[in-house]
Short mmCIF file of C-alpha atoms in Angstrom, two decimals:
data_model
loop_
_atom_site.label_atom_id
_atom_site.label_comp_id
_atom_site.label_asym_id
_atom_site.label_seq_id
_atom_site.Cartn_x
_atom_site.Cartn_y
_atom_site.Cartn_z
CA UNK G 1143 0.00 0.00 0.00
CA UNK G 1144 1.54 3.29 -1.12
CA UNK G 1145 1.93 5.90 1.62
CA UNK G 1146 0.00 9.06 0.66
CA UNK G 1147 1.93 12.19 -0.30
CA UNK G 1148 1.20 15.62 1.17
CA UNK G 1149 -1.06 16.39 -1.78
CA UNK G 1150 -2.83 13.07 -1.30
CA UNK G 1151 -3.50 13.87 2.36
CA UNK G 1152 -4.89 17.28 1.46
CA UNK G 1153 -7.22 15.70 -1.11
CA UNK G 1154 -8.28 13.02 1.37
CA UNK G 1155 -9.09 15.69 3.95
CA UNK G 1156 -11.13 17.68 1.43
CA UNK G 1157 -13.16 14.65 0.34
CA UNK G 1158 -13.67 13.61 3.95
CA UNK G 1159 -15.02 17.08 4.78
CA UNK G 1160 -17.36 17.10 1.79
CA UNK G 1161 -18.87 13.83 2.98
CA UNK G 1162 -18.90 14.27 6.76
CA UNK G 1163 -18.60 18.05 7.33
CA UNK G 1164 -15.74 17.30 9.72
CA UNK G 1165 -12.92 19.81 9.00
CA UNK G 1166 -9.18 19.17 9.06
CA UNK G 1167 -9.76 15.44 9.43
CA UNK G 1168 -7.53 13.10 7.51
CA UNK G 1169 -9.43 9.93 8.17
CA UNK G 1170 -10.99 7.57 10.70
CA UNK G 1171 -8.93 4.97 12.54
CA UNK G 1172 -9.79 1.82 14.44
CA UNK G 1173 -8.60 -1.68 15.17
CA UNK G 1174 -10.07 -5.12 14.57
CA UNK G 1175 -9.18 -8.54 15.93
CA UNK G 1176 -8.41 -11.15 13.26
CA UNK G 1177 -9.41 -14.43 14.87
CA UNK G 1178 -6.92 -17.31 14.96
CA UNK G 1179 -7.00 -20.87 16.13
CA UNK G 1180 -4.57 -21.16 19.03
CA UNK G 1181 -1.10 -21.02 17.41
CA UNK G 1182 1.11 -23.91 18.51
CA UNK G 1183 3.62 -23.21 21.28
CA UNK G 1184 2.38 -19.61 21.67
CA UNK G 1185 0.96 -19.84 25.17
CA UNK G 1186 -1.14 -16.76 25.87
CA UNK G 1187 0.78 -14.54 23.43
CA UNK G 1188 -2.15 -14.22 21.01
CA UNK G 1189 -4.88 -14.52 23.65
CA UNK G 1190 -6.75 -11.21 23.96
CA UNK G 1191 -8.93 -9.56 26.60
CA UNK G 1192 -12.06 -10.76 24.74
CA UNK G 1193 -10.99 -14.32 25.49
CA UNK G 1194 -10.05 -15.62 22.06
CA UNK G 1195 -6.84 -15.82 20.01
CA UNK G 1196 -6.16 -13.09 17.46
CA UNK G 1197 -3.88 -10.76 15.59
CA UNK G 1198 -4.67 -7.05 15.48
CA UNK G 1199 -5.45 -5.21 12.26
CA UNK G 1200 -5.02 -1.45 12.74
CA UNK G 1201 -6.32 0.61 9.85
CA UNK G 1202 -7.04 4.13 8.63
CA UNK G 1203 -9.63 4.63 5.92
CA UNK G 1204 -10.74 7.47 3.67
CA UNK G 1205 -14.23 8.78 2.90
CA UNK G 1206 -14.71 6.16 0.17
CA UNK G 1207 -14.19 3.16 2.48
CA UNK G 1208 -10.70 2.44 1.15
CA UNK G 1209 -7.79 1.61 3.41
CA UNK G 1210 -5.02 4.20 3.37
CA UNK G 1211 -2.67 2.75 5.97
CA UNK G 1212 -2.82 -0.64 7.65
CA UNK G 1213 -0.72 -2.41 10.24
CA UNK G 1214 -1.34 -6.06 10.98
CA UNK G 1215 0.54 -8.58 13.04
CA UNK G 1216 0.56 -7.32 16.62
CA UNK G 1217 -0.28 -9.97 19.18
CA UNK G 1218 -3.90 -10.02 20.27
CA UNK G 1219 -3.00 -8.99 23.80
CA UNK G 1220 -1.02 -5.92 22.67
CA UNK G 1221 -2.41 -2.40 22.41
CA UNK G 1222 -0.88 0.51 20.64
CA UNK G 1223 -1.69 4.05 19.55
CA UNK G 1224 -0.52 6.54 16.98
CA UNK G 1225 -1.33 9.71 15.09
CA UNK G 1226 -0.34 12.22 12.46
CA UNK G 1227 1.14 15.72 12.65
CA UNK G 1228 -1.06 18.71 13.42
CA UNK G 1229 -3.04 20.68 12.39
CA UNK G 1230 -4.88 17.68 10.91
CA UNK G 1231 -6.56 15.14 13.13
CA UNK G 1232 -7.68 11.55 12.95
CA UNK G 1233 -10.82 10.41 14.73
CA UNK G 1234 -11.26 7.21 16.68
CA UNK G 1235 -13.32 5.85 19.54
CA UNK G 1236 -10.92 3.30 20.98
CA UNK G 1237 -7.92 5.58 21.36
CA UNK G 1238 -6.69 7.90 24.07
CA UNK G 1239 -7.20 11.61 23.40
CA UNK G 1240 -4.24 13.36 21.73
CA UNK G 1241 -3.75 16.70 20.04
CA UNK G 1242 -4.03 14.96 16.67
CA UNK G 1243 -6.38 12.13 17.61
CA UNK G 1244 -9.90 12.96 18.74
CA UNK G 1245 -12.16 10.70 20.76
CA UNK G 1246 -15.68 11.26 22.15
CA UNK G 1247 -16.46 12.60 25.60
CA UNK G 1248 -17.27 9.77 28.04
CA UNK G 1249 -20.35 9.64 30.22
CA UNK G 1250 -24.11 10.03 29.86
CA UNK G 1251 -24.64 13.38 31.60
CA UNK G 1252 -23.01 15.61 29.01
CA UNK G 1253 -24.19 19.09 28.10
CA UNK G 1254 -25.73 19.63 24.67
CA UNK G 1255 -22.54 21.06 23.14
CA UNK G 1256 -20.53 17.97 24.04
CA UNK G 1257 -23.33 15.66 22.91
CA UNK G 1258 -23.34 17.40 19.53
CA UNK G 1259 -19.57 16.96 19.31
CA UNK G 1260 -19.96 13.24 20.08
CA UNK G 1261 -22.63 12.95 17.39
CA UNK G 1262 -20.49 14.68 14.77
CA UNK G 1263 -17.51 12.51 15.70
CA UNK G 1264 -19.60 9.34 15.58
CA UNK G 1265 -21.06 10.35 12.22
CA UNK G 1266 -17.59 10.72 10.74
CA UNK G 1267 -16.24 7.61 12.49
CA UNK G 1268 -18.82 5.42 10.77
CA UNK G 1269 -16.48 5.33 7.78
CA UNK G 1270 -13.99 3.01 9.44
CA UNK G 1271 -16.75 0.85 10.91
CA UNK G 1272 -18.30 0.44 7.47
CA UNK G 1273 -14.91 -0.24 5.91
CA UNK G 1274 -14.24 -3.11 8.30
CA UNK G 1275 -17.80 -4.37 7.80
CA UNK G 1276 -17.45 -4.35 4.01
CA UNK G 1277 -14.06 -6.08 4.27
CA UNK G 1278 -15.43 -8.88 6.44
CA UNK G 1279 -18.52 -9.47 4.32
CA UNK G 1280 -16.65 -9.38 1.01
CA UNK G 1281 -13.85 -11.67 2.23
CA UNK G 1282 -15.73 -14.12 4.41
CA UNK G 1283 -12.57 -15.80 5.56
CA UNK G 1284 -12.80 -13.29 8.43
CA UNK G 1285 -16.12 -14.75 9.60
CA UNK G 1286 -14.29 -17.55 11.35
CA UNK G 1287 -10.92 -18.18 12.96
CA UNK G 1288 -8.04 -18.59 10.49
CA UNK G 1289 -6.59 -22.11 10.61
CA UNK G 1290 -3.07 -21.05 9.63
CA UNK G 1291 0.17 -19.97 11.26
CA UNK G 1292 0.22 -16.30 12.41
CA UNK G 1293 2.72 -15.24 9.73
CA UNK G 1294 0.45 -16.60 7.01
CA UNK G 1295 -2.57 -14.96 8.69
CA UNK G 1296 -0.76 -11.63 8.32
CA UNK G 1297 -0.27 -12.29 4.59
CA UNK G 1298 -3.94 -13.22 4.16
CA UNK G 1299 -5.11 -10.09 5.97
CA UNK G 1300 -2.84 -7.73 4.04
CA UNK G 1301 -3.84 -9.34 0.74
CA UNK G 1302 -7.54 -8.97 1.51
CA UNK G 1303 -7.05 -5.29 2.39
CA UNK G 1304 -5.30 -4.66 -0.93
CA UNK G 1305 -8.01 -6.55 -2.84
CA UNK G 1306 -10.65 -4.62 -0.89
CA UNK G 1307 -9.21 -1.33 -2.18
CA UNK G 1308 -9.00 -2.68 -5.72
CA UNK G 1309 -12.67 -3.74 -5.72
CA UNK G 1310 -13.80 -0.47 -4.14
CA UNK G 1311 -12.03 1.62 -6.77
CA UNK G 1312 -13.15 -0.62 -9.63
CA UNK G 1313 -16.80 -0.92 -8.66
CA UNK G 1314 -17.40 2.35 -6.83
CA UNK G 1315 -20.39 2.76 -4.51
CA UNK G 1316 -22.62 -0.26 -4.03
CA UNK G 1317 -25.99 0.00 -2.32
CA UNK G 1318 -25.20 -3.20 -0.42
CA UNK G 1319 -22.34 -1.41 1.31
CA UNK G 1320 -24.76 0.44 3.58
CA UNK G 1321 -25.99 -2.93 4.82
CA UNK G 1322 -22.49 -4.14 5.67
CA UNK G 1323 -21.50 -1.57 8.27
CA UNK G 1324 -21.66 -3.81 11.30
CA UNK G 1325 -18.18 -4.04 12.74
CA UNK G 1326 -17.42 -7.27 14.60
CA UNK G 1327 -14.44 -8.01 16.86
CA UNK G 1328 -13.62 -4.32 17.28
CA UNK G 1329 -10.92 -3.26 19.69
CA UNK G 1330 -12.68 -1.54 22.55
CA UNK G 1331 -9.91 0.64 23.96
CA UNK G 1332 -6.34 1.38 22.98
CA UNK G 1333 -3.96 3.47 25.02
CA UNK G 1334 -4.17 4.54 28.63
CA UNK G 1335 -3.21 7.55 30.67
CA UNK G 1336 -4.36 11.10 31.16
CA UNK G 1337 -4.83 13.49 28.24
CA UNK G 1338 -2.77 16.65 28.03
CA UNK G 1339 -4.31 20.10 28.41
CA UNK G 1340 -3.40 20.82 24.77
CA UNK G 1341 -5.31 17.73 23.60
CA UNK G 1342 -8.35 18.86 25.57
CA UNK G 1343 -8.07 22.34 24.06
CA UNK G 1344 -8.06 20.89 20.54
CA UNK G 1345 -11.19 18.88 21.30
CA UNK G 1346 -12.86 21.93 22.88
CA UNK G 1347 -12.10 23.89 19.71
CA UNK G 1348 -14.08 21.35 17.70
CA UNK G 1349 -16.87 21.43 20.29
CA UNK G 1350 -17.26 25.16 19.76
CA UNK G 1351 -16.85 24.85 15.99
CA UNK G 1352 -19.69 22.33 15.62
CA UNK G 1353 -21.99 24.49 17.75
CA UNK G 1354 -21.49 27.68 15.76
CA UNK G 1355 -24.43 28.56 13.47
CA UNK G 1356 -22.13 28.70 10.44
CA UNK G 1357 -20.91 25.12 10.98
CA UNK G 1358 -23.83 23.29 12.56
CA UNK G 1359 -25.88 20.68 10.74
CA UNK G 1360 -29.54 21.57 10.42
CA UNK G 1361 -30.62 18.32 12.11
CA UNK G 1362 -27.97 17.89 14.80
CA UNK G 1363 -30.05 19.33 17.66
CA UNK G 1364 -32.92 16.99 16.82
CA UNK G 1365 -30.61 13.98 16.81
CA UNK G 1366 -29.41 14.56 20.36
CA UNK G 1367 -33.02 15.10 21.50
#
C-alpha cells in the first residue's frame, strides 16, 4: 500500500469534509481482531482480553471506504496508539485523546454542546466501521478463525485489504455497502493515561466549531433530542 503524499492527504481531507462536514480530518482509525485458532507453542501470546486468540489489524480509511494505511501482526493482547502531525486530526473511539487524535467525551450526563460533538464525531467515524464491515462481508474468511500460522494470517489479511481497495475503486459505490456496516471483533480501547491540556483544548475547539451557526448541521439538535 503506497503511503499518501502531502497532496494526497490534502485531497483526502477535502473529500472527507465534503462527505462528513468534519474539518481538518484526515481519516478515521480503528482496530479489529483477526481471529486465529490457538497457534502452537504460543501460550497466551495471542490470547486477547475478549478471550479468544487473534492478531490485530489497525487501519485508517478514507471517505470512500478504502484503506489508506494498515498495520497487521501485533499480538492479540497488545495495544498501541498513533497519530499524524497537526493541524490535521484523525478520529477514533478506541484511542486515548491526543492533540491529533480525537475521541468522544465519556459519560451520559453531558451538556448539549458535548453531545453534539460526540454525534459529529460518531457520524464521521462510521467510515472506518463500514470499511471493516465491508471487508469482512466481502472476504468471508474473516467470519471464522483462520486455521493457519500467524505469519500466514498476516499475509492473508494484508492481501484482503489490498483486494478490498482494488474492488472499491473498480466498482465504486454499491448500495449493499450500507448494509455491511456492522463491525465485529472491534478493539474496545487502545492506550491509557491522562490526556494533556493541549489535547483537551483541541477537542474543545471542535466542540465550539460544531456548535457555531455557520458550521452546525440543520438536524444535529434533533438527533441529540
